[in-house]
Amino acid sequence: NVTGSLAQANKTFTDLSSRFASAPFDIEVVAQGFTKLAAAGLDLDKTRKLTDALVNSVAAFGGTDQELQRAFLGFSQTIGKGVLSMEEFRQQIAEAVPIAAKLMASEAGMSVAEFSNAVAKGMISAEEAVRFFSDGAQKAVGNFAESLGFTIPGALARIKWAADWHKTRGYIVDDKRPHCRFTIPEQVIDRKNQ
């Protein structure tokens, strides 16, 4: 358990679910990506911030589950290596988020060419890459995925997510017994032992 406790894991998953229910991604993709980042060694606060940045930026550019997975993979590999390499930068992160190079270069105080050169020379640490992307994405796209809930497609995505969750009985296990929890805008329905 990368969050440290079962209670914290449930809280984290519930938080991700409620914030990104209207995003155009399968919540399992978001949860798995979060887990990969934390398992790679990123602390929980930075993992939350980077997850927010990835979900919001991929959603802002009309990305799919596969592109979001590619971005999570690129950053988890970067964190594992301790340095941003050209492979992760170009083939995973920048392909999933078309403005990633511009965002990261801007946050580093460099041109895109200078930033790419620094990446090629192994001069951008994983910690810097995470910070540059997270801060840049927050400035550029904010909470884009969360705001989708205020649109008709976003509302439909939220309803579909709640229906799918209920249909598949996505159990959350707590210390006492399993229960199914899903969210509908402005209310939480908790079905114990069903």
mmCIF file of N, CA and C in Angstrom, residues 10-137:
data_model
loop_
_atom_site.group_PDB
_atom_site.id
_atom_site.type_symbol
_atom_site.label_atom_id
_atom_site.label_comp_id
_atom_site.label_asym_id
_atom_site.label_seq_id
_atom_site.Cartn_x
_atom_site.Cartn_y
_atom_site.Cartn_z
ATOM 1 N N ASN A 10 -8.189 4.331 0.956
ATOM 2 C CA ASN A 10 -9.603 4.554 0.664
ATOM 3 C C ASN A 10 -9.903 6.041 0.527
ATOM 4 N N LYS A 11 -9.332 6.843 1.405
ATOM 5 C CA LYS A 11 -9.541 8.293 1.357
ATOM 6 C C LYS A 11 -8.989 8.861 0.047
ATOM 7 N N THR A 12 -7.804 8.425 -0.342
ATOM 8 C CA THR A 12 -7.179 8.896 -1.573
ATOM 9 C C THR A 12 -8.007 8.499 -2.785
ATOM 10 N N PHE A 13 -8.451 7.237 -2.836
ATOM 11 C CA PHE A 13 -9.243 6.781 -3.974
ATOM 12 C C PHE A 13 -10.576 7.528 -4.036
ATOM 13 N N THR A 14 -11.218 7.750 -2.904
ATOM 14 C CA THR A 14 -12.477 8.490 -2.866
ATOM 15 C C THR A 14 -12.268 9.915 -3.352
ATOM 16 N N ASP A 15 -11.152 10.538 -2.932
ATOM 17 C CA ASP A 15 -10.837 11.890 -3.372
ATOM 18 C C ASP A 15 -10.632 11.940 -4.884
ATOM 19 N N LEU A 16 -9.832 11.010 -5.424
ATOM 20 C CA LEU A 16 -9.611 10.965 -6.870
ATOM 21 C C LEU A 16 -10.927 10.750 -7.611
ATOM 22 N N SER A 17 -11.737 9.843 -7.097
ATOM 23 C CA SER A 17 -13.019 9.525 -7.732
ATOM 24 C C SER A 17 -13.942 10.728 -7.768
ATOM 25 N N SER A 18 -14.043 11.440 -6.666
ATOM 26 C CA SER A 18 -14.971 12.571 -6.627
ATOM 27 C C SER A 18 -14.471 13.732 -7.485
ATOM 28 N N ARG A 19 -13.167 13.979 -7.495
ATOM 29 C CA ARG A 19 -12.647 15.101 -8.277
ATOM 30 C C ARG A 19 -12.650 14.842 -9.771
ATOM 31 N N PHE A 20 -12.418 13.589 -10.166
ATOM 32 C CA PHE A 20 -12.263 13.306 -11.590
ATOM 33 C C PHE A 20 -13.384 12.456 -12.174
ATOM 34 N N ALA A 21 -14.511 12.375 -11.499
ATOM 35 C CA ALA A 21 -15.645 11.595 -12.016
ATOM 36 C C ALA A 21 -16.148 12.151 -13.342
ATOM 37 N N SER A 22 -16.023 13.453 -13.556
ATOM 38 C CA SER A 22 -16.501 14.048 -14.802
ATOM 39 C C SER A 22 -15.410 14.131 -15.866
ATOM 40 N N ALA A 23 -14.205 13.691 -15.536
ATOM 41 C CA ALA A 23 -13.119 13.684 -16.517
ATOM 42 C C ALA A 23 -13.376 12.582 -17.546
ATOM 43 N N PRO A 24 -12.827 12.742 -18.729
ATOM 44 C CA PRO A 24 -13.084 11.755 -19.783
ATOM 45 C C PRO A 24 -12.217 10.503 -19.673
ATOM 46 N N PHE A 25 -11.830 10.136 -18.458
ATOM 47 C CA PHE A 25 -10.953 8.988 -18.261
ATOM 48 C C PHE A 25 -11.587 7.989 -17.310
ATOM 49 N N ASP A 26 -11.205 6.731 -17.488
ATOM 50 C CA ASP A 26 -11.614 5.688 -16.555
ATOM 51 C C ASP A 26 -10.915 5.967 -15.232
ATOM 52 N N ILE A 27 -11.669 6.019 -14.147
ATOM 53 C CA ILE A 27 -11.100 6.333 -12.840
ATOM 54 C C ILE A 27 -10.031 5.318 -12.437
ATOM 55 N N GLU A 28 -10.128 4.096 -12.928
ATOM 56 C CA GLU A 28 -9.106 3.090 -12.645
ATOM 57 C C GLU A 28 -7.761 3.478 -13.253
ATOM 58 N N VAL A 29 -7.790 4.115 -14.433
ATOM 59 C CA VAL A 29 -6.553 4.580 -15.070
ATOM 60 C C VAL A 29 -5.907 5.651 -14.187
ATOM 61 N N VAL A 30 -6.730 6.558 -13.666
ATOM 62 C CA VAL A 30 -6.217 7.616 -12.787
ATOM 63 C C VAL A 30 -5.644 7.002 -11.507
ATOM 64 N N ALA A 31 -6.381 6.079 -10.906
ATOM 65 C CA ALA A 31 -5.929 5.445 -9.654
ATOM 66 C C ALA A 31 -4.644 4.644 -9.873
ATOM 67 N N GLN A 32 -4.571 3.910 -10.980
ATOM 68 C CA GLN A 32 -3.357 3.137 -11.271
ATOM 69 C C GLN A 32 -2.162 4.058 -11.521
ATOM 70 N N GLY A 33 -2.414 5.158 -12.213
ATOM 71 C CA GLY A 33 -1.345 6.122 -12.457
ATOM 72 C C GLY A 33 -0.835 6.736 -11.162
ATOM 73 N N PHE A 34 -1.766 7.107 -10.289
ATOM 74 C CA PHE A 34 -1.405 7.642 -8.977
ATOM 75 C C PHE A 34 -0.530 6.642 -8.229
ATOM 76 N N THR A 35 -0.944 5.382 -8.253
ATOM 77 C CA THR A 35 -0.206 4.322 -7.558
ATOM 78 C C THR A 35 1.193 4.157 -8.142
ATOM 79 N N LYS A 36 1.318 4.213 -9.471
ATOM 80 C CA LYS A 36 2.637 4.084 -10.105
ATOM 81 C C LYS A 36 3.572 5.208 -9.669
ATOM 82 N N LEU A 37 3.051 6.427 -9.620
ATOM 83 C CA LEU A 37 3.889 7.561 -9.224
ATOM 84 C C LEU A 37 4.357 7.411 -7.781
ATOM 85 N N ALA A 38 3.432 7.058 -6.901
ATOM 86 C CA ALA A 38 3.791 6.893 -5.485
ATOM 87 C C ALA A 38 4.756 5.720 -5.302
ATOM 88 N N ALA A 39 4.513 4.627 -6.018
ATOM 89 C CA ALA A 39 5.378 3.450 -5.901
ATOM 90 C C ALA A 39 6.788 3.731 -6.442
ATOM 91 N N ALA A 40 6.879 4.651 -7.392
ATOM 92 C CA ALA A 40 8.191 5.004 -7.947
ATOM 93 C C ALA A 40 9.014 5.837 -6.966
ATOM 94 N N GLY A 41 8.365 6.335 -5.910
ATOM 95 C CA GLY A 41 9.117 7.057 -4.884
ATOM 96 C C GLY A 41 8.713 8.501 -4.666
ATOM 97 N N LEU A 42 7.706 8.969 -5.374
ATOM 98 C CA LEU A 42 7.250 10.352 -5.206
ATOM 99 C C LEU A 42 6.402 10.446 -3.941
ATOM 100 N N ASP A 43 6.621 11.476 -3.115
ATOM 101 C CA ASP A 43 5.822 11.588 -1.890
ATOM 102 C C ASP A 43 4.368 11.902 -2.250
ATOM 103 N N LEU A 44 3.452 11.663 -1.315
ATOM 104 C CA LEU A 44 2.022 11.739 -1.610
ATOM 105 C C LEU A 44 1.550 13.119 -2.038
ATOM 106 N N ASP A 45 2.071 14.179 -1.445
ATOM 107 C CA ASP A 45 1.652 15.522 -1.861
ATOM 108 C C ASP A 45 2.063 15.805 -3.301
ATOM 109 N N LYS A 46 3.291 15.458 -3.655
ATOM 110 C CA LYS A 46 3.749 15.656 -5.038
ATOM 111 C C LYS A 46 3.019 14.721 -5.992
ATOM 112 N N THR A 47 2.690 13.513 -5.518
ATOM 113 C CA THR A 47 1.931 12.575 -6.351
ATOM 114 C C THR A 47 0.553 13.138 -6.655
ATOM 115 N N ARG A 48 -0.114 13.706 -5.655
ATOM 116 C CA ARG A 48 -1.429 14.321 -5.880
ATOM 117 C C ARG A 48 -1.328 15.483 -6.866
ATOM 118 N N LYS A 49 -0.339 16.326 -6.662
ATOM 119 C CA LYS A 49 -0.173 17.501 -7.523
ATOM 120 C C LYS A 49 0.130 17.089 -8.963
ATOM 121 N N LEU A 50 1.013 16.099 -9.143
ATOM 122 C CA LEU A 50 1.346 15.641 -10.490
ATOM 123 C C LEU A 50 0.158 14.926 -11.129
ATOM 124 N N THR A 51 -0.580 14.143 -10.354
ATOM 125 C CA THR A 51 -1.777 13.482 -10.888
ATOM 126 C C THR A 51 -2.773 14.527 -11.369
ATOM 127 N N ASP A 52 -3.009 15.545 -10.571
ATOM 128 C CA ASP A 52 -3.906 16.635 -10.978
ATOM 129 C C ASP A 52 -3.432 17.253 -12.288
ATOM 130 N N ALA A 53 -2.139 17.554 -12.365
ATOM 131 C CA ALA A 53 -1.583 18.189 -13.554
ATOM 132 C C ALA A 53 -1.735 17.299 -14.787
ATOM 133 N N LEU A 54 -1.464 16.011 -14.635
ATOM 134 C CA LEU A 54 -1.569 15.096 -15.775
ATOM 135 C C LEU A 54 -3.008 14.938 -16.238
ATOM 136 N N VAL A 55 -3.925 14.697 -15.311
ATOM 137 C CA VAL A 55 -5.336 14.511 -15.684
ATOM 138 C C VAL A 55 -5.872 15.774 -16.344
ATOM 139 N N ASN A 56 -5.616 16.916 -15.753
ATOM 140 C CA ASN A 56 -6.140 18.173 -16.295
ATOM 141 C C ASN A 56 -5.527 18.524 -17.646
ATOM 142 N N SER A 57 -4.227 18.323 -17.803
ATOM 143 C CA SER A 57 -3.598 18.696 -19.069
ATOM 144 C C SER A 57 -3.948 17.722 -20.193
ATOM 145 N N VAL A 58 -3.994 16.434 -19.913
ATOM 146 C CA VAL A 58 -4.386 15.476 -20.953
ATOM 147 C C VAL A 58 -5.856 15.711 -21.348
ATOM 148 N N ALA A 59 -6.710 15.976 -20.375
ATOM 149 C CA ALA A 59 -8.130 16.276 -20.672
ATOM 150 C C ALA A 59 -8.259 17.550 -21.503
ATOM 151 N N ALA A 60 -7.469 18.561 -21.198
ATOM 152 C CA ALA A 60 -7.553 19.834 -21.911
ATOM 153 C C ALA A 60 -7.222 19.686 -23.394
ATOM 154 N N PHE A 61 -6.416 18.693 -23.720
ATOM 155 C CA PHE A 61 -6.057 18.481 -25.115
ATOM 156 C C PHE A 61 -6.802 17.312 -25.745
ATOM 157 N N GLY A 62 -7.896 16.886 -25.110
ATOM 158 C CA GLY A 62 -8.740 15.849 -25.683
ATOM 159 C C GLY A 62 -8.115 14.473 -25.681
ATOM 160 N N GLY A 63 -7.202 14.239 -24.751
ATOM 161 C CA GLY A 63 -6.521 12.954 -24.693
ATOM 162 C C GLY A 63 -7.418 11.812 -24.242
ATOM 163 N N THR A 64 -6.928 10.617 -24.451
ATOM 164 C CA THR A 64 -7.646 9.391 -24.114
ATOM 165 C C THR A 64 -7.004 8.713 -22.908
ATOM 166 N N ASP A 65 -7.614 7.616 -22.464
ATOM 167 C CA ASP A 65 -7.036 6.814 -21.389
ATOM 168 C C ASP A 65 -5.602 6.386 -21.733
ATOM 169 N N GLN A 66 -5.367 6.015 -22.991
ATOM 170 C CA GLN A 66 -4.047 5.548 -23.396
ATOM 171 C C GLN A 66 -3.014 6.664 -23.282
ATOM 172 N N GLU A 67 -3.381 7.871 -23.648
ATOM 173 C CA GLU A 67 -2.442 8.987 -23.538
ATOM 174 C C GLU A 67 -2.167 9.323 -22.076
ATOM 175 N N LEU A 68 -3.195 9.255 -21.249
ATOM 176 C CA LEU A 68 -2.991 9.501 -19.827
ATOM 177 C C LEU A 68 -2.070 8.427 -19.236
ATOM 178 N N GLN A 69 -2.289 7.168 -19.619
ATOM 179 C CA GLN A 69 -1.408 6.087 -19.150
ATOM 180 C C GLN A 69 0.029 6.320 -19.591
ATOM 181 N N ARG A 70 0.208 6.770 -20.834
ATOM 182 C CA ARG A 70 1.557 7.038 -21.354
ATOM 183 C C ARG A 70 2.235 8.141 -20.532
ATOM 184 N N ALA A 71 1.489 9.191 -20.190
ATOM 185 C CA ALA A 71 2.062 10.286 -19.397
ATOM 186 C C ALA A 71 2.433 9.806 -17.991
ATOM 187 N N PHE A 72 1.536 9.025 -17.369
ATOM 188 C CA PHE A 72 1.857 8.467 -16.047
ATOM 189 C C PHE A 72 3.105 7.582 -16.126
ATOM 190 N N LEU A 73 3.183 6.756 -17.163
ATOM 191 C CA LEU A 73 4.341 5.876 -17.329
ATOM 192 C C LEU A 73 5.622 6.680 -17.497
ATOM 193 N N GLY A 74 5.574 7.711 -18.328
ATOM 194 C CA GLY A 74 6.750 8.546 -18.546
ATOM 195 C C GLY A 74 7.264 9.163 -17.254
ATOM 196 N N PHE A 75 6.352 9.681 -16.444
ATOM 197 C CA PHE A 75 6.791 10.283 -15.189
ATOM 198 C C PHE A 75 7.219 9.231 -14.164
ATOM 199 N N SER A 76 6.526 8.089 -14.114
ATOM 200 C CA SER A 76 6.947 7.069 -13.139
ATOM 201 C C SER A 76 8.336 6.530 -13.489
ATOM 202 N N GLN A 77 8.627 6.370 -14.768
ATOM 203 C CA GLN A 77 9.960 5.932 -15.180
ATOM 204 C C GLN A 77 11.011 7.007 -14.894
ATOM 205 N N THR A 78 10.648 8.264 -15.120
ATOM 206 C CA THR A 78 11.552 9.372 -14.816
ATOM 207 C C THR A 78 11.891 9.396 -13.333
ATOM 208 N N ILE A 79 10.875 9.237 -12.490
ATOM 209 C CA ILE A 79 11.082 9.234 -11.038
ATOM 210 C C ILE A 79 11.973 8.065 -10.643
ATOM 211 N N GLY A 80 11.716 6.902 -11.231
ATOM 212 C CA GLY A 80 12.530 5.724 -10.933
ATOM 213 C C GLY A 80 13.988 5.899 -11.323
ATOM 214 N N LYS A 81 14.247 6.589 -12.435
ATOM 215 C CA LYS A 81 15.616 6.815 -12.908
ATOM 216 C C LYS A 81 16.288 7.979 -12.188
ATOM 217 N N GLY A 82 15.463 8.898 -11.668
ATOM 218 C CA GLY A 82 16.014 10.067 -10.992
ATOM 219 C C GLY A 82 16.362 11.217 -11.915
ATOM 220 N N VAL A 83 16.180 11.019 -13.212
ATOM 221 C CA VAL A 83 16.504 12.049 -14.193
ATOM 222 C C VAL A 83 15.536 11.937 -15.375
ATOM 223 N N LEU A 84 15.210 13.073 -15.981
ATOM 224 C CA LEU A 84 14.348 13.082 -17.160
ATOM 225 C C LEU A 84 15.187 12.761 -18.386
ATOM 226 N N SER A 85 14.860 11.662 -19.066
ATOM 227 C CA SER A 85 15.594 11.281 -20.273
ATOM 228 C C SER A 85 14.786 11.690 -21.500
ATOM 229 N N MET A 86 15.451 11.729 -22.645
ATOM 230 C CA MET A 86 14.771 12.087 -23.899
ATOM 231 C C MET A 86 13.676 11.075 -24.234
ATOM 232 N N GLU A 87 13.898 9.811 -23.909
ATOM 233 C CA GLU A 87 12.891 8.785 -24.208
ATOM 234 C C GLU A 87 11.570 9.102 -23.518
ATOM 235 N N GLU A 88 11.619 9.305 -22.208
ATOM 236 C CA GLU A 88 10.383 9.607 -21.478
ATOM 237 C C GLU A 88 9.833 10.971 -21.879
ATOM 238 N N PHE A 89 10.735 11.918 -22.065
ATOM 239 C CA PHE A 89 10.313 13.280 -22.392
ATOM 240 C C PHE A 89 9.581 13.341 -23.727
ATOM 241 N N ARG A 90 10.186 12.830 -24.765
ATOM 242 C CA ARG A 90 9.588 12.950 -26.104
ATOM 243 C C ARG A 90 8.551 11.869 -26.408
ATOM 244 N N GLN A 91 8.874 10.617 -26.103
ATOM 245 C CA GLN A 91 8.017 9.520 -26.539
ATOM 246 C C GLN A 91 6.821 9.266 -25.637
ATOM 247 N N GLN A 92 6.845 9.735 -24.412
ATOM 248 C CA GLN A 92 5.725 9.469 -23.517
ATOM 249 C C GLN A 92 5.065 10.761 -23.051
ATOM 250 N N ILE A 93 5.801 11.611 -22.389
ATOM 251 C CA ILE A 93 5.207 12.807 -21.797
ATOM 252 C C ILE A 93 4.753 13.799 -22.868
ATOM 253 N N ALA A 94 5.648 14.177 -23.772
ATOM 254 C CA ALA A 94 5.308 15.180 -24.778
ATOM 255 C C ALA A 94 4.287 14.673 -25.804
ATOM 256 N N GLU A 95 4.261 13.377 -26.066
ATOM 257 C CA GLU A 95 3.237 12.841 -26.971
ATOM 258 C C GLU A 95 1.861 12.867 -26.313
ATOM 259 N N ALA A 96 1.808 12.649 -25.029
ATOM 260 C CA ALA A 96 0.533 12.635 -24.314
ATOM 261 C C ALA A 96 0.036 14.044 -24.040
ATOM 262 N N VAL A 97 0.957 14.962 -23.785
ATOM 263 C CA VAL A 97 0.604 16.360 -23.489
ATOM 264 C C VAL A 97 1.390 17.242 -24.462
ATOM 265 N N PRO A 98 0.737 17.656 -25.547
ATOM 266 C CA PRO A 98 1.445 18.397 -26.595
ATOM 267 C C PRO A 98 2.185 19.651 -26.123
ATOM 268 N N ILE A 99 1.733 20.288 -25.052
ATOM 269 C CA ILE A 99 2.417 21.499 -24.594
ATOM 270 C C ILE A 99 3.403 21.238 -23.451
ATOM 271 N N ALA A 100 3.689 19.980 -23.159
ATOM 272 C CA ALA A 100 4.575 19.645 -22.041
ATOM 273 C C ALA A 100 5.933 20.318 -22.168
ATOM 274 N N ALA A 101 6.533 20.272 -23.346
ATOM 275 C CA ALA A 101 7.860 20.861 -23.528
ATOM 276 C C ALA A 101 7.824 22.357 -23.250
ATOM 277 N N LYS A 102 6.822 23.013 -23.757
ATOM 278 C CA LYS A 102 6.709 24.465 -23.560
ATOM 279 C C LYS A 102 6.471 24.798 -22.088
ATOM 280 N N LEU A 103 5.577 24.044 -21.424
ATOM 281 C CA LEU A 103 5.294 24.281 -20.006
ATOM 282 C C LEU A 103 6.548 24.102 -19.159
ATOM 283 N N MET A 104 7.235 22.995 -19.365
ATOM 284 C CA MET A 104 8.400 22.663 -18.554
ATOM 285 C C MET A 104 9.551 23.639 -18.821
ATOM 286 N N ALA A 105 9.768 23.982 -20.083
ATOM 287 C CA ALA A 105 10.826 24.934 -20.425
ATOM 288 C C ALA A 105 10.546 26.292 -19.794
ATOM 289 N N SER A 106 9.315 26.727 -19.886
ATOM 290 C CA SER A 106 8.938 28.014 -19.300
ATOM 291 C C SER A 106 9.181 28.041 -17.792
ATOM 292 N N GLU A 107 8.785 26.982 -17.110
ATOM 293 C CA GLU A 107 8.987 26.909 -15.655
ATOM 294 C C GLU A 107 10.479 26.845 -15.307
ATOM 295 N N ALA A 108 11.284 26.298 -16.205
ATOM 296 C CA ALA A 108 12.730 26.209 -15.976
ATOM 297 C C ALA A 108 13.445 27.507 -16.366
ATOM 298 N N GLY A 109 12.700 28.432 -16.975
ATOM 299 C CA GLY A 109 13.307 29.691 -17.404
ATOM 300 C C GLY A 109 14.167 29.534 -18.645
ATOM 301 N N MET A 110 13.780 28.571 -19.513
ATOM 302 C CA MET A 110 14.551 28.277 -20.719
ATOM 303 C C MET A 110 13.635 28.302 -21.936
ATOM 304 N N SER A 111 14.265 28.352 -23.106
ATOM 305 C CA SER A 111 13.506 28.135 -24.334
ATOM 306 C C SER A 111 13.269 26.630 -24.466
ATOM 307 N N VAL A 112 12.384 26.236 -25.351
ATOM 308 C CA VAL A 112 12.136 24.808 -25.566
ATOM 309 C C VAL A 112 13.412 24.131 -26.061
ATOM 310 N N ALA A 113 14.163 24.792 -26.956
ATOM 311 C CA ALA A 113 15.418 24.217 -27.473
ATOM 312 C C ALA A 113 16.442 24.045 -26.347
ATOM 313 N N GLU A 114 16.560 25.049 -25.479
ATOM 314 C CA GLU A 114 17.505 24.950 -24.363
ATOM 315 C C GLU A 114 17.097 23.833 -23.400
ATOM 316 N N PHE A 115 15.793 23.737 -23.137
ATOM 317 C CA PHE A 115 15.311 22.705 -22.240
ATOM 318 C C PHE A 115 15.558 21.319 -22.829
ATOM 319 N N SER A 116 15.259 21.146 -24.103
ATOM 320 C CA SER A 116 15.494 19.856 -24.775
ATOM 321 C C SER A 116 16.965 19.481 -24.731
ATOM 322 N N ASN A 117 17.834 20.461 -24.919
ATOM 323 C CA ASN A 117 19.276 20.224 -24.849
ATOM 324 C C ASN A 117 19.680 19.793 -23.438
ATOM 325 N N ALA A 118 19.103 20.440 -22.420
ATOM 326 C CA ALA A 118 19.390 20.073 -21.023
ATOM 327 C C ALA A 118 18.912 18.651 -20.727
ATOM 328 N N VAL A 119 17.746 18.280 -21.262
ATOM 329 C CA VAL A 119 17.238 16.913 -21.082
ATOM 330 C C VAL A 119 18.183 15.924 -21.762
ATOM 331 N N ALA A 120 18.606 16.237 -22.976
ATOM 332 C CA ALA A 120 19.503 15.350 -23.720
ATOM 333 C C ALA A 120 20.822 15.126 -22.973
ATOM 334 N N LYS A 121 21.263 16.118 -22.220
ATOM 335 C CA LYS A 121 22.514 16.015 -21.466
ATOM 336 C C LYS A 121 22.302 15.443 -20.067
ATOM 337 N N GLY A 122 21.049 15.081 -19.725
ATOM 338 C CA GLY A 122 20.763 14.505 -18.420
ATOM 339 C C GLY A 122 20.830 15.514 -17.284
ATOM 340 N N MET A 123 20.529 16.773 -17.576
ATOM 341 C CA MET A 123 20.668 17.843 -16.594
ATOM 342 C C MET A 123 19.378 18.190 -15.848
ATOM 343 N N ILE A 124 18.267 17.530 -16.190
ATOM 344 C CA ILE A 124 16.991 17.818 -15.529
ATOM 345 C C ILE A 124 16.649 16.631 -14.629
ATOM 346 N N SER A 125 16.696 16.869 -13.329
ATOM 347 C CA SER A 125 16.392 15.788 -12.378
ATOM 348 C C SER A 125 14.907 15.448 -12.429
ATOM 349 N N ALA A 126 14.579 14.297 -11.920
ATOM 350 C CA ALA A 126 13.175 13.882 -11.850
ATOM 351 C C ALA A 126 12.374 14.868 -10.997
ATOM 352 N N GLU A 127 12.955 15.292 -9.894
ATOM 353 C CA GLU A 127 12.268 16.246 -9.011
ATOM 354 C C GLU A 127 11.966 17.555 -9.738
ATOM 355 N N GLU A 128 12.932 18.040 -10.515
ATOM 356 C CA GLU A 128 12.711 19.265 -11.292
ATOM 357 C C GLU A 128 11.640 19.039 -12.358
ATOM 358 N N ALA A 129 11.707 17.907 -13.037
ATOM 359 C CA ALA A 129 10.736 17.602 -14.088
ATOM 360 C C ALA A 129 9.320 17.593 -13.520
ATOM 361 N N VAL A 130 9.139 16.947 -12.377
ATOM 362 C CA VAL A 130 7.817 16.895 -11.735
ATOM 363 C C VAL A 130 7.359 18.297 -11.365
ATOM 364 N N ARG A 131 8.241 19.075 -10.757
ATOM 365 C CA ARG A 131 7.880 20.436 -10.342
ATOM 366 C C ARG A 131 7.569 21.316 -11.554
ATOM 367 N N PHE A 132 8.422 21.269 -12.583
ATOM 368 C CA PHE A 132 8.199 22.093 -13.771
ATOM 369 C C PHE A 132 6.867 21.764 -14.428
ATOM 370 N N PHE A 133 6.582 20.461 -14.575
ATOM 371 C CA PHE A 133 5.335 20.077 -15.231
ATOM 372 C C PHE A 133 4.122 20.426 -14.364
ATOM 373 N N SER A 134 4.170 20.076 -13.096
ATOM 374 C CA SER A 134 3.033 20.325 -12.202
ATOM 375 C C SER A 134 2.691 21.807 -12.129
ATOM 376 N N ASP A 135 3.703 22.639 -11.911
ATOM 377 C CA ASP A 135 3.466 24.076 -11.806
ATOM 378 C C ASP A 135 3.015 24.674 -13.131
ATOM 379 N N GLY A 136 3.657 24.261 -14.215
ATOM 380 C CA GLY A 136 3.291 24.778 -15.532
ATOM 381 C C GLY A 136 1.881 24.395 -15.952
ATOM 382 N N ALA A 137 1.512 23.145 -15.695
ATOM 383 C CA ALA A 137 0.162 22.696 -16.057
ATOM 384 C C ALA A 137 -0.899 23.409 -15.231
#
